[in-house]
JSON list of C-alpha atoms in Angstrom, two decimals:
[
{"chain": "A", "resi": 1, "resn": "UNK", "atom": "CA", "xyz": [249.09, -104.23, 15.84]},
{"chain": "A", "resi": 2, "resn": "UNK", "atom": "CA", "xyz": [252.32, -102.01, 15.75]},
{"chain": "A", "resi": 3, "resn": "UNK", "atom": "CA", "xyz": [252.61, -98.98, 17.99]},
{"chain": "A", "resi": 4, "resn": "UNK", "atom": "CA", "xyz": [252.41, -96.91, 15.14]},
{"chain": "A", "resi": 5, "resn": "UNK", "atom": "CA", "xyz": [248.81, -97.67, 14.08]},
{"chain": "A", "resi": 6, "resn": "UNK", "atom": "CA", "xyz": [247.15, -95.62, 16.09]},
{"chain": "A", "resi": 7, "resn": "UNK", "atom": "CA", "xyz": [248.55, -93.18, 13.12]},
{"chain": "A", "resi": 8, "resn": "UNK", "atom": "CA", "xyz": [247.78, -94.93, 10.14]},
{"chain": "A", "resi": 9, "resn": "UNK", "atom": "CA", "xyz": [243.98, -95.66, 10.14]},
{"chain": "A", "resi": 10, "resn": "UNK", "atom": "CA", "xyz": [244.56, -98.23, 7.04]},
{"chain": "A", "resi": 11, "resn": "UNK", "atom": "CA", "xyz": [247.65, -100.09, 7.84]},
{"chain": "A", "resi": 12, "resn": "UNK", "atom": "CA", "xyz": [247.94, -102.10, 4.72]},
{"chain": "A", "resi": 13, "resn": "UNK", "atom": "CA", "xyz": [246.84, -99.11, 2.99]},
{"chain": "A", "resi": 14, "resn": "UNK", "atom": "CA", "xyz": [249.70, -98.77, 0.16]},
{"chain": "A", "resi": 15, "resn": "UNK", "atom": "CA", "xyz": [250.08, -95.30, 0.57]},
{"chain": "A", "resi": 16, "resn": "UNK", "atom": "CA", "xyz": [249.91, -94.84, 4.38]},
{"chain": "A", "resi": 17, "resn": "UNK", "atom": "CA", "xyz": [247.63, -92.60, 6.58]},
{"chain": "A", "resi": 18, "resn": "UNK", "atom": "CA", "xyz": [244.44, -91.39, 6.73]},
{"chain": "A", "resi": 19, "resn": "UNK", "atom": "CA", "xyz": [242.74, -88.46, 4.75]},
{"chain": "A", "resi": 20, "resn": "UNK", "atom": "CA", "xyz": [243.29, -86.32, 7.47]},
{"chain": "A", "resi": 21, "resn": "UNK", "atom": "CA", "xyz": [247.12, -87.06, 7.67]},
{"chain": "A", "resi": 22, "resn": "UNK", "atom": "CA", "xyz": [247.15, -87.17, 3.34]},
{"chain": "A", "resi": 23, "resn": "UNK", "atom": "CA", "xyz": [245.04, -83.40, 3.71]},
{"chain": "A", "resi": 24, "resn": "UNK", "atom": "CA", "xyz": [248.33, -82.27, 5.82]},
{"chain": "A", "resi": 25, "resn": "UNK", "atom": "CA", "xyz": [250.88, -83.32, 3.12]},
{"chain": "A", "resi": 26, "resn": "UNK", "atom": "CA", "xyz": [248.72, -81.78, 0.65]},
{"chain": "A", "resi": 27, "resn": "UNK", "atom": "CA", "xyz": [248.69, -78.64, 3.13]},
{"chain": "A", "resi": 28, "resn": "UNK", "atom": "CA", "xyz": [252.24, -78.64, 2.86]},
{"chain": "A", "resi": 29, "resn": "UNK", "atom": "CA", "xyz": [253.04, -79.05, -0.69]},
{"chain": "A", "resi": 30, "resn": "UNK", "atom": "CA", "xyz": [250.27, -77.39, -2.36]},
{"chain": "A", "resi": 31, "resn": "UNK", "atom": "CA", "xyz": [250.25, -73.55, -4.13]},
{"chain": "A", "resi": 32, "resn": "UNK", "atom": "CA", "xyz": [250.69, -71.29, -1.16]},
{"chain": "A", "resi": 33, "resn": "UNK", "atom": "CA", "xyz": [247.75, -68.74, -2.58]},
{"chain": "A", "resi": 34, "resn": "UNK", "atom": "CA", "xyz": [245.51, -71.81, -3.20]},
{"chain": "A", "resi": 35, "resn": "UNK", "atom": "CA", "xyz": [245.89, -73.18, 0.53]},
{"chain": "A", "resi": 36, "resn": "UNK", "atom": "CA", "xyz": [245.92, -70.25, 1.94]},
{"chain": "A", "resi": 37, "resn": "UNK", "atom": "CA", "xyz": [242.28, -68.95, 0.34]},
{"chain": "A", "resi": 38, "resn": "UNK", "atom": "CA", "xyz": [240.53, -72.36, 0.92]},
{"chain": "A", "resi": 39, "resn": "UNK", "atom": "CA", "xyz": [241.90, -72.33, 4.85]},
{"chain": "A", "resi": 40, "resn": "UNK", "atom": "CA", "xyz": [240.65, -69.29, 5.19]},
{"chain": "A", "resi": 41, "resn": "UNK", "atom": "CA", "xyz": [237.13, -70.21, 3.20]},
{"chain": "A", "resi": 42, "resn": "UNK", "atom": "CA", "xyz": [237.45, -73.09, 5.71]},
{"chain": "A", "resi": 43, "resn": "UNK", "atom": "CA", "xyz": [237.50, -70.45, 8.77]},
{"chain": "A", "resi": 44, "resn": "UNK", "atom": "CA", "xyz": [234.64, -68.36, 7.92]},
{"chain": "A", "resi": 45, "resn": "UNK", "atom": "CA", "xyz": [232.78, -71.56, 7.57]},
{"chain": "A", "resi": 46, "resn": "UNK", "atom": "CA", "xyz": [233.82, -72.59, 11.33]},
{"chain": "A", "resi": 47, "resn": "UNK", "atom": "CA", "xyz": [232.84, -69.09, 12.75]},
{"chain": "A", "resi": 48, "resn": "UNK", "atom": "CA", "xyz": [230.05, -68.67, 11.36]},
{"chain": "A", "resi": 49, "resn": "UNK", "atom": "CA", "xyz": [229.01, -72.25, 12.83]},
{"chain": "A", "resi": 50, "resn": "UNK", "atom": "CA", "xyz": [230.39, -71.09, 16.20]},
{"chain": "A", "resi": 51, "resn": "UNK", "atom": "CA", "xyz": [228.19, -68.27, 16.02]},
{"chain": "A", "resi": 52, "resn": "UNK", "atom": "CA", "xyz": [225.11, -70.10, 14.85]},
{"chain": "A", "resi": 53, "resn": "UNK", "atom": "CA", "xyz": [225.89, -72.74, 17.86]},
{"chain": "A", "resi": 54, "resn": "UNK", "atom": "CA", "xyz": [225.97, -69.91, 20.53]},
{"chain": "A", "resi": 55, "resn": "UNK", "atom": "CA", "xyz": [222.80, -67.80, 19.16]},
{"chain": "A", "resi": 56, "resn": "UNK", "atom": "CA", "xyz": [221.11, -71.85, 19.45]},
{"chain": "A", "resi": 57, "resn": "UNK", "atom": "CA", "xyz": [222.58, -72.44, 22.54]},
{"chain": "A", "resi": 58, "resn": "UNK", "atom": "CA", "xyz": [224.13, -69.84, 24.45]},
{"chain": "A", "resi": 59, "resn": "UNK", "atom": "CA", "xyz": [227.95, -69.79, 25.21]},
{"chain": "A", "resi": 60, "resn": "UNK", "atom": "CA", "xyz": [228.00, -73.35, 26.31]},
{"chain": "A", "resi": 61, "resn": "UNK", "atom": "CA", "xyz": [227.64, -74.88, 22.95]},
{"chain": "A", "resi": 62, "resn": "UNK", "atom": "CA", "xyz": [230.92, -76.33, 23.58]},
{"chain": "A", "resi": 63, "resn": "UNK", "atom": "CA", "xyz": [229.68, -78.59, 26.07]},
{"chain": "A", "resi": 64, "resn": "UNK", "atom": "CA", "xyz": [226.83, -79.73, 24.07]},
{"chain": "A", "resi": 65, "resn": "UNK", "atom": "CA", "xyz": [229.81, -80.18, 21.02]},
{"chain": "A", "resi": 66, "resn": "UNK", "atom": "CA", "xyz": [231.67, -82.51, 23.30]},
{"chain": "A", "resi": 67, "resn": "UNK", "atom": "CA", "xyz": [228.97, -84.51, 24.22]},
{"chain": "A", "resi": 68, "resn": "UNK", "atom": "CA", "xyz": [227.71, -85.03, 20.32]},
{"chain": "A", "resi": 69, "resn": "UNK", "atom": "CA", "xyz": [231.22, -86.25, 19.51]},
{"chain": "A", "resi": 70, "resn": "UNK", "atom": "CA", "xyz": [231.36, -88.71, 22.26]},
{"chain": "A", "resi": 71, "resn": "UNK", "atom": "CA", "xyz": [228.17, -89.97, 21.57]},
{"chain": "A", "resi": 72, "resn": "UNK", "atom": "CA", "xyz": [228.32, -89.85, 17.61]},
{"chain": "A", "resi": 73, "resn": "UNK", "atom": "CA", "xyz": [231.85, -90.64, 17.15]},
{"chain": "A", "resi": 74, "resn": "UNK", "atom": "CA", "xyz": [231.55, -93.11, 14.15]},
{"chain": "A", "resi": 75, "resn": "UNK", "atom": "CA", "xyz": [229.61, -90.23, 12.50]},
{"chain": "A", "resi": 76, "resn": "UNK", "atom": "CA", "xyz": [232.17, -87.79, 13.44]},
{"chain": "A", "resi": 77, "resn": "UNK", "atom": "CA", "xyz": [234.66, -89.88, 12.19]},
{"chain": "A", "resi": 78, "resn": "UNK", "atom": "CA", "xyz": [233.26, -90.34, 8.95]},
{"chain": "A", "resi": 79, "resn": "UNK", "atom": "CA", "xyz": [232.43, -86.83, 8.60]},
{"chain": "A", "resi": 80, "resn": "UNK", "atom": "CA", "xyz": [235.86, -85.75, 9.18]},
{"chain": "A", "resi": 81, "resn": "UNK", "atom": "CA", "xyz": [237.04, -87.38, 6.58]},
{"chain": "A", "resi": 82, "resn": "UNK", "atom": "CA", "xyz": [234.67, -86.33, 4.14]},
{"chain": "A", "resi": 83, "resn": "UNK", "atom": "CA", "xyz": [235.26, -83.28, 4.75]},
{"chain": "A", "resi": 84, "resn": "UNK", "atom": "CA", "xyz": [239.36, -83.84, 4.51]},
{"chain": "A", "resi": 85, "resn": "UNK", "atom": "CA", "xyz": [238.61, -85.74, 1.26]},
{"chain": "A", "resi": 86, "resn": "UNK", "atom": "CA", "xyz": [236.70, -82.48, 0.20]},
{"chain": "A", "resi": 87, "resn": "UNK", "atom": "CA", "xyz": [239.47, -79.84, 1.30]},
{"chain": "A", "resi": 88, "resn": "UNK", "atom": "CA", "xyz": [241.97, -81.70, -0.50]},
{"chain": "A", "resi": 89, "resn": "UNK", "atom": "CA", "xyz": [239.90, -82.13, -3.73]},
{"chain": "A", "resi": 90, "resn": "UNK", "atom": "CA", "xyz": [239.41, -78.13, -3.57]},
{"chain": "A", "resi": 91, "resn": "UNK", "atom": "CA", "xyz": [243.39, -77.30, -3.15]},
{"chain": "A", "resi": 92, "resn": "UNK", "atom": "CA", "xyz": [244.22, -80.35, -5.76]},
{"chain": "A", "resi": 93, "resn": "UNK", "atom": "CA", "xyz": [241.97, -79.07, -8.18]},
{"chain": "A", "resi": 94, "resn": "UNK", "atom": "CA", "xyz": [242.97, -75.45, -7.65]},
{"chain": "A", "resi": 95, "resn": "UNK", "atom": "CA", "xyz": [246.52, -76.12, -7.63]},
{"chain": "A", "resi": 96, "resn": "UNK", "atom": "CA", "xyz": [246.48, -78.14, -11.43]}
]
């Protein structure tokens, strides 16, 4: 194992990296406007879940976050990159 795998989730992979690291280069070279509307679709999302989380749980959610991911990481895993899969079909598709 090089000491560069701990970037590359698929090694062999012909095209190198993960979704997550394939959703940045996207990011980066993708219509401006397009990125820019689903990142901020993408932020409402996440603060509305905050505030969900702390009208559940009070303003220690973040604790209780911590403690899912560490005990459901292969879920958390998987789920992140569905959901980079997902961003970078809705900037792709946008961007065409």
């Amino acid at each position: 194992m090089s000491k560069y795998s701990a970037l590359f989730e698929d090694e062999d992979d012909v095209f190198l990296g993960s979704p997550t690291s394939k959703l940045m280069d996207i990011i980066f070279n993708a219509n401006n406007d397009v990125v820019r509307y689903d990142l901020e679709n993408f932020m409402k999302r996440r603060a509305a879940m905050e505030l969900f989380l702390e009208e559940k749980f009070g303003e220690d959610y973040g604790k209780e976050i911590d403690m899912f991911i560490v005990e459901n990481r292969d879920s958390v895993e998987t789920k992140t990159k569905s959901l980079s899969i997902e961003l970078m079909g809705e900037i792709v598709s946008k961007s065409e």
